PDB file of N, CA and C in Angstrom:
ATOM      1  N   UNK A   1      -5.453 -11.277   8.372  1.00 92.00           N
ATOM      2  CA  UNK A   1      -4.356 -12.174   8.645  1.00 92.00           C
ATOM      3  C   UNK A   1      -4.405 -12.656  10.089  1.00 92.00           C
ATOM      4  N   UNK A   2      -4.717 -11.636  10.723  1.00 93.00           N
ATOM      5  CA  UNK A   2      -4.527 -12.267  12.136  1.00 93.00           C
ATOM      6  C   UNK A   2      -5.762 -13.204  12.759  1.00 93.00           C
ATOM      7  N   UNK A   3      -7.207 -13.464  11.827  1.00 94.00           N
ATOM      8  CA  UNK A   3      -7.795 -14.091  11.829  1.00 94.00           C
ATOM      9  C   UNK A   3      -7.612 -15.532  11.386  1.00 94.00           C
ATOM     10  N   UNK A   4      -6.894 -15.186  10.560  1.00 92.00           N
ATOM     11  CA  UNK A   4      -6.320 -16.813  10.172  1.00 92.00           C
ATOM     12  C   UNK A   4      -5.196 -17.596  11.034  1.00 92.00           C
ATOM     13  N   UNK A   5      -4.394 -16.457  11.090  1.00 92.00           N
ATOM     14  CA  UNK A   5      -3.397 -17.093  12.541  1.00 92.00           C
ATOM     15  C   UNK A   5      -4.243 -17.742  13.469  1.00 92.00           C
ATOM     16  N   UNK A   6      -5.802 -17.243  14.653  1.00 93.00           N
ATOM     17  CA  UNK A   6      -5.947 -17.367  15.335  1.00 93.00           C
ATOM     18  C   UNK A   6      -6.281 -19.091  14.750  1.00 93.00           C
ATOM     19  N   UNK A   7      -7.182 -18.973  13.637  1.00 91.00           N
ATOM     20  CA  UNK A   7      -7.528 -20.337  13.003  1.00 91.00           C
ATOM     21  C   UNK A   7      -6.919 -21.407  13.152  1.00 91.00           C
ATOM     22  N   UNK A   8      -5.876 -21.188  12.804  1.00 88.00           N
ATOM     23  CA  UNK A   8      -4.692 -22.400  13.060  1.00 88.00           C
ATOM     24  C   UNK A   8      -3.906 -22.612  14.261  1.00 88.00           C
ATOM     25  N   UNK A   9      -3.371 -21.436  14.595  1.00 88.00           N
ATOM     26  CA  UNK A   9      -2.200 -21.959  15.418  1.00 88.00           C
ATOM     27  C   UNK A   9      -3.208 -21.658  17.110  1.00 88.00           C
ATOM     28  N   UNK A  10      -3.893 -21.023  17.000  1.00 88.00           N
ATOM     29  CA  UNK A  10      -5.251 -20.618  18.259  1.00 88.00           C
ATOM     30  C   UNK A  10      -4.686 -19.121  18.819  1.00 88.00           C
ATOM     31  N   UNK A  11      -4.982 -18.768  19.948  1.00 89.00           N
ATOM     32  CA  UNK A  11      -4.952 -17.319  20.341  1.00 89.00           C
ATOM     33  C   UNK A  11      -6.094 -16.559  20.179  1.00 89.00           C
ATOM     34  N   UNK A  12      -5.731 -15.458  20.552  1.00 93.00           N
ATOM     35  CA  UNK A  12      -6.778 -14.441  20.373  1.00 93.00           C
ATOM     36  C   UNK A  12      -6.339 -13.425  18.709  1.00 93.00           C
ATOM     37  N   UNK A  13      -6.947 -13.193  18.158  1.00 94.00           N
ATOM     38  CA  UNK A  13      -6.098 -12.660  16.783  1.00 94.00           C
ATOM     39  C   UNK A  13      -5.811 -11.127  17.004  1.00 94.00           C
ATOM     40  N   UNK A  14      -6.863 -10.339  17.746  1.00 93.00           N
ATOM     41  CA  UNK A  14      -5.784  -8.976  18.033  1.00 93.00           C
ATOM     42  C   UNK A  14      -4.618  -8.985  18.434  1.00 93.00           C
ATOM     43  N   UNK A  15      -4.304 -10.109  19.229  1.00 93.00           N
ATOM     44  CA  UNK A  15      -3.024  -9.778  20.168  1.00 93.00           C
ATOM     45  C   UNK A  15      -1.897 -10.394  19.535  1.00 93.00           C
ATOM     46  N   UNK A  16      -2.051 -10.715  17.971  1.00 93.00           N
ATOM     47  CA  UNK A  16      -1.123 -10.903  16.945  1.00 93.00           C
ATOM     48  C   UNK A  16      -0.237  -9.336  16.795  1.00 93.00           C
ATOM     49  N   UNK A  17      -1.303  -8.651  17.375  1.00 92.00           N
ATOM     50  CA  UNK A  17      -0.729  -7.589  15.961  1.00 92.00           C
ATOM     51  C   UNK A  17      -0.048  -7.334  14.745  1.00 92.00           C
ATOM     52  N   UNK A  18      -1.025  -7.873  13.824  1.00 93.00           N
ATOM     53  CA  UNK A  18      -0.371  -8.274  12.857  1.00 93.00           C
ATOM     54  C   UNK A  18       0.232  -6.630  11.589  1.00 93.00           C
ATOM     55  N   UNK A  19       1.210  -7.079  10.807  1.00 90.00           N
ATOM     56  CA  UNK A  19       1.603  -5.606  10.510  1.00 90.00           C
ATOM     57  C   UNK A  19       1.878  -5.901   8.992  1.00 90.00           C
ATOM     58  N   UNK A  20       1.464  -5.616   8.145  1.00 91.00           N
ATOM     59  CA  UNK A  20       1.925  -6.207   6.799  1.00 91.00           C
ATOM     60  C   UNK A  20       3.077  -5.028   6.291  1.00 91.00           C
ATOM     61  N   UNK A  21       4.426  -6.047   6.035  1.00 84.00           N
ATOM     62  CA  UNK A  21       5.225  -5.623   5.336  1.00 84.00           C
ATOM     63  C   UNK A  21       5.446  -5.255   4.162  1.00 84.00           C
ATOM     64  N   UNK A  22       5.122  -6.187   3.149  1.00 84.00           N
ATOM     65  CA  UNK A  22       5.037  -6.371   1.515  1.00 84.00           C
ATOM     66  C   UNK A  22       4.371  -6.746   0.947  1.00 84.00           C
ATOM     67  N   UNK A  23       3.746  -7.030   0.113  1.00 87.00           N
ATOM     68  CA  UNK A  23       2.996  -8.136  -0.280  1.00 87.00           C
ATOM     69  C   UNK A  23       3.075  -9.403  -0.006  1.00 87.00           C
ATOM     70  N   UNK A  24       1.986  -9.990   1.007  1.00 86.00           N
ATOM     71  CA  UNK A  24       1.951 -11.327   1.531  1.00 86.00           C
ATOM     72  C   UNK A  24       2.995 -11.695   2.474  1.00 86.00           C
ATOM     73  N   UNK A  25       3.781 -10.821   2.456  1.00 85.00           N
ATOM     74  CA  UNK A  25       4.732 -10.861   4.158  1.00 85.00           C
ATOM     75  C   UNK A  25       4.277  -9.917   4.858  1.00 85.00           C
ATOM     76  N   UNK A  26       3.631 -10.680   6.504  1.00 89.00           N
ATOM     77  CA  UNK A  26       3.314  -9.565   7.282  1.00 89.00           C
ATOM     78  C   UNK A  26       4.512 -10.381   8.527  1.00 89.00           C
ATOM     79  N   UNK A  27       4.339  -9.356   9.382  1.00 87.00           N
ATOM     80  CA  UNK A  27       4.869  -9.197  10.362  1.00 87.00           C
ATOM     81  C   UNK A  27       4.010  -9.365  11.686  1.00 87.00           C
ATOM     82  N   UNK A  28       4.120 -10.409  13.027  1.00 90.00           N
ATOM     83  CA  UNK A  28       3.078 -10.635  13.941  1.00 90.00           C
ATOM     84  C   UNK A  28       3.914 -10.702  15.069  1.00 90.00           C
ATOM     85  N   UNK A  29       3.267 -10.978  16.100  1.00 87.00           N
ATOM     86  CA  UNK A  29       4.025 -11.407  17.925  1.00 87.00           C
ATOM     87  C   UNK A  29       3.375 -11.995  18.486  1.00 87.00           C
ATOM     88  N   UNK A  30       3.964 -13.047  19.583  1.00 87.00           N
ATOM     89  CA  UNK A  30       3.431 -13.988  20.097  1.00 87.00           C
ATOM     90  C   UNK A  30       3.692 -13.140  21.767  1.00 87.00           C
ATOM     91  N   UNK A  31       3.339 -13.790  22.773  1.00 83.00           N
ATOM     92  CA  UNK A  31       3.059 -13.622  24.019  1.00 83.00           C
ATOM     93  C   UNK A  31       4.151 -14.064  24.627  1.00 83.00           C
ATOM     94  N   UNK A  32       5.180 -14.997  24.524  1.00 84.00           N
ATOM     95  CA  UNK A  32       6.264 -16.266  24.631  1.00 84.00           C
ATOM     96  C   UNK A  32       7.530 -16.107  23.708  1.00 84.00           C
ATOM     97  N   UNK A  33       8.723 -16.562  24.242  1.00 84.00           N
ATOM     98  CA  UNK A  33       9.442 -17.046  23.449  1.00 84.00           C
ATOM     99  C   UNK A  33       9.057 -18.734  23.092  1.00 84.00           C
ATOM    100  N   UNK A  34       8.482 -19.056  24.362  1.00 88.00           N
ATOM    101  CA  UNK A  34       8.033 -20.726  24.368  1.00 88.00           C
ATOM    102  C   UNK A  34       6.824 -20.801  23.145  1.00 88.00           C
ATOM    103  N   UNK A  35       5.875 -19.969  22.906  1.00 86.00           N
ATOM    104  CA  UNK A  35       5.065 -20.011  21.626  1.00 86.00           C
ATOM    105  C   UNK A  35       5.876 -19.561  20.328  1.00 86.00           C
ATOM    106  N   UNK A  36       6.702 -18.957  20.213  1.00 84.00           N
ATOM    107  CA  UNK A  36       6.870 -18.225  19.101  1.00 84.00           C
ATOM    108  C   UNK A  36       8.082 -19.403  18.364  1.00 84.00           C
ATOM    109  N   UNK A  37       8.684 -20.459  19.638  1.00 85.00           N
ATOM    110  CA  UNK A  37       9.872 -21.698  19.010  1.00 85.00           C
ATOM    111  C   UNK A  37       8.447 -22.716  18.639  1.00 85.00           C
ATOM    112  N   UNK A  38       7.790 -22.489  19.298  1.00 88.00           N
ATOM    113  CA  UNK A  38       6.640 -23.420  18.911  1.00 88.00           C
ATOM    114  C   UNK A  38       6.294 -23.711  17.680  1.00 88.00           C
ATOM    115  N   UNK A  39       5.873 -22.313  17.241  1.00 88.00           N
ATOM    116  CA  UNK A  39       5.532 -21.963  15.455  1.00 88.00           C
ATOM    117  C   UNK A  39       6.082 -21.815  14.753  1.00 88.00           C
ATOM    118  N   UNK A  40       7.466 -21.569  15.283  1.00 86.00           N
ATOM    119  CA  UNK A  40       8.834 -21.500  14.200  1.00 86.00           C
ATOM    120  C   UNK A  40       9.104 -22.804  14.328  1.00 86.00           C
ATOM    121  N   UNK A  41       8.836 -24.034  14.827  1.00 89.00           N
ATOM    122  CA  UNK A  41       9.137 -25.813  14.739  1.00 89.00           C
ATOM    123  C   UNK A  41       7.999 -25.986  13.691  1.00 89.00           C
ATOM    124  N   UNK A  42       7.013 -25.628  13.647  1.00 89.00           N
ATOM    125  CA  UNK A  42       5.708 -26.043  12.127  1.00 89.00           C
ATOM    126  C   UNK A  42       6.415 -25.567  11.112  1.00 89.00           C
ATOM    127  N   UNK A  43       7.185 -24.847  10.860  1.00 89.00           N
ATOM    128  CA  UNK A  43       7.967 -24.094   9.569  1.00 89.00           C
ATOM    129  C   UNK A  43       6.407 -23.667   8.319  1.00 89.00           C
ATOM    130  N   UNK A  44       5.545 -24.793   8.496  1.00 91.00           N
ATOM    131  CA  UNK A  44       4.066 -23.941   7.783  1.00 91.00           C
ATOM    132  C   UNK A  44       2.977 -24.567   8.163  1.00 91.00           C
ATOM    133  N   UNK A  45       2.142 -24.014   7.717  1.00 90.00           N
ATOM    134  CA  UNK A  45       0.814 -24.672   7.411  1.00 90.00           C
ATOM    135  C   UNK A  45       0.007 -24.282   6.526  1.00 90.00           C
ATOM    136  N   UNK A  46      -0.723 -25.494   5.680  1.00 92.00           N
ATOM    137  CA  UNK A  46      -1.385 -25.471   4.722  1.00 92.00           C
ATOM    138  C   UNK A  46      -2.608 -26.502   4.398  1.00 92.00           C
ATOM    139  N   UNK A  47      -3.497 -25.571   3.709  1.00 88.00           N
ATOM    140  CA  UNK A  47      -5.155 -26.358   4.173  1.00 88.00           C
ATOM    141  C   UNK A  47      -5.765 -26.087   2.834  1.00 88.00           C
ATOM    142  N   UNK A  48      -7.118 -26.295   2.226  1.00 91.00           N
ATOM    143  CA  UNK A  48      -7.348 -26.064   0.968  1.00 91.00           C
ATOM    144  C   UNK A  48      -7.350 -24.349   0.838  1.00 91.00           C
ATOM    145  N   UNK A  49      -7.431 -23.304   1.881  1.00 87.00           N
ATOM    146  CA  UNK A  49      -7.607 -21.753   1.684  1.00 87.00           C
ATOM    147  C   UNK A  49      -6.559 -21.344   1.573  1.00 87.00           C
ATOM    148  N   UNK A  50      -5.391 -21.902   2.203  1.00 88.00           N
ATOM    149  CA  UNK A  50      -3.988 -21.077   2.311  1.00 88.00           C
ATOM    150  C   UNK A  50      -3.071 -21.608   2.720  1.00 88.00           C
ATOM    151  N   UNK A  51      -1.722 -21.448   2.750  1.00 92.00           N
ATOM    152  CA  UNK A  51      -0.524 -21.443   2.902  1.00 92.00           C
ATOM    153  C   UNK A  51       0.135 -20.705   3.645  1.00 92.00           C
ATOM    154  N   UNK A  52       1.037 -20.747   5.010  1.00 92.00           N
ATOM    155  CA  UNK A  52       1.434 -20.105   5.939  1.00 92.00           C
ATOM    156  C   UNK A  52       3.002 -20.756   5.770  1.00 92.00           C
ATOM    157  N   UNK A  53       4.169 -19.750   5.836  1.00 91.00           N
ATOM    158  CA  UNK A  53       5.387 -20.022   6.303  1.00 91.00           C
ATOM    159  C   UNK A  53       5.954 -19.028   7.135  1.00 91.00           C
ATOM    160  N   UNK A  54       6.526 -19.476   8.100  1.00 89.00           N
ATOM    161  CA  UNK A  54       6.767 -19.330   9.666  1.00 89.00           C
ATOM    162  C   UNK A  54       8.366 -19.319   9.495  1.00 89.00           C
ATOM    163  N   UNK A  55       8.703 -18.075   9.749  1.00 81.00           N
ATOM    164  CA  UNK A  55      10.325 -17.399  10.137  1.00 81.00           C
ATOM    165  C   UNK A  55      10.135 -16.611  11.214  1.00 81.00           C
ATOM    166  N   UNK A  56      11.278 -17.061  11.945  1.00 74.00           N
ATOM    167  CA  UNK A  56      11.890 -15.906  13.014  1.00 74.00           C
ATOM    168  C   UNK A  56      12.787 -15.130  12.681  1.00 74.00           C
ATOM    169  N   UNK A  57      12.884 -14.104  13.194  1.00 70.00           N
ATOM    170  CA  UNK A  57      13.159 -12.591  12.411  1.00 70.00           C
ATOM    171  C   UNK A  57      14.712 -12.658  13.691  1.00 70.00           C
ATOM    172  N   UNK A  58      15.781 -11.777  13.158  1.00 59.00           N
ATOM    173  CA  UNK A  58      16.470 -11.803  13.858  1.00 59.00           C
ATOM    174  C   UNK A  58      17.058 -10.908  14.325  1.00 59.00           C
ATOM    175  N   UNK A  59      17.831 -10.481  15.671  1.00 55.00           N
ATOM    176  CA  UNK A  59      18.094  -9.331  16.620  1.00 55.00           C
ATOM    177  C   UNK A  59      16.981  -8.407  16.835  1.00 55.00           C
ATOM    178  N   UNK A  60      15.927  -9.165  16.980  1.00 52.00           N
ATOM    179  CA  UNK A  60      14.901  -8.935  17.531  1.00 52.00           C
ATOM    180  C   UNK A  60      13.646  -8.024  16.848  1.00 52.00           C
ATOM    181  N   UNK A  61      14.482  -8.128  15.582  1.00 57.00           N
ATOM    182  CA  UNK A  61      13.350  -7.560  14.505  1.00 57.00           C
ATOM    183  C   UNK A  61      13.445  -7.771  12.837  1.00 57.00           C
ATOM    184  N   UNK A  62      12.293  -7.269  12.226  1.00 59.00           N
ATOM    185  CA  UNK A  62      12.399  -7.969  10.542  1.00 59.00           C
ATOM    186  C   UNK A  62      13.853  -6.941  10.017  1.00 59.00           C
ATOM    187  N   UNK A  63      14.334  -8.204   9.383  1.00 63.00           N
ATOM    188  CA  UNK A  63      15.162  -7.472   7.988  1.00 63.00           C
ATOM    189  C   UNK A  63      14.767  -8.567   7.366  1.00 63.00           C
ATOM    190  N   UNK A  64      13.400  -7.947   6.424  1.00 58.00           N
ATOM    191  CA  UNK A  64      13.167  -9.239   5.388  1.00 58.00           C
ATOM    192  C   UNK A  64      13.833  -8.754   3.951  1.00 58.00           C
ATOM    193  N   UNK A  65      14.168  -7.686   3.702  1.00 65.00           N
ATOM    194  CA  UNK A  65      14.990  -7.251   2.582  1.00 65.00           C
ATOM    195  C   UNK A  65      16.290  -8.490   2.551  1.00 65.00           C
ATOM    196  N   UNK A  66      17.047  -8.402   3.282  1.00 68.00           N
ATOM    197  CA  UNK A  66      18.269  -8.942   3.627  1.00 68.00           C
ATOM    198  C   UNK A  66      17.585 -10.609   3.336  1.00 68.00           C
ATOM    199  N   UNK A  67      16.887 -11.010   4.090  1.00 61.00           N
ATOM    200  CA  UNK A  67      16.426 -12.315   4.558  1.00 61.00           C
ATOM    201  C   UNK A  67      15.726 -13.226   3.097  1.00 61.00           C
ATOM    202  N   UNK A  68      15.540 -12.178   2.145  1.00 61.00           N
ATOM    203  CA  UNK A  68      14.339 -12.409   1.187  1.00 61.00           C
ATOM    204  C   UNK A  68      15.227 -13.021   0.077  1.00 61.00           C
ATOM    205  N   UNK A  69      16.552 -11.875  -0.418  1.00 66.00           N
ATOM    206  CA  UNK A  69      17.937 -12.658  -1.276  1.00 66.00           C
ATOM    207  C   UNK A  69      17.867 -13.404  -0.653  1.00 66.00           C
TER     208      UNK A  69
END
């Protein structure tokens, strides 16, 4: 996952740390609040390999249970 992040949006992909939550929801971090409004303004991206949708998580961490209803 964090190889594909780097693909698209650029970076280095370790420094995603990417963390998978559930199936096909993972969890990542940006360096910025100025990058992270950045990628939360694309809301996705999509190319013939895949499909990306872009949420910001809130009080400063996932509740995708809550978020997912």
């Amino acid at each position: 996952m964090s190889l594909l992040l780097q693909a698209t949006i650029g970076g280095f992909a370790p420094e995603f740390n990417v963390i998978p939550l559930v199936d096909r929801i993972f969890h990542f971090s940006v360096f910025s609040n100025l990058v992270g409004h950045f990628i939360y303004k694309l809301r996705s991206f999509e190319c013939n390999f895949c499909k990306l949708f872009f949420h910001l998580w809130n009080n400063g961490g996932p509740n995708w249970q809550s978020e997912w209803r």
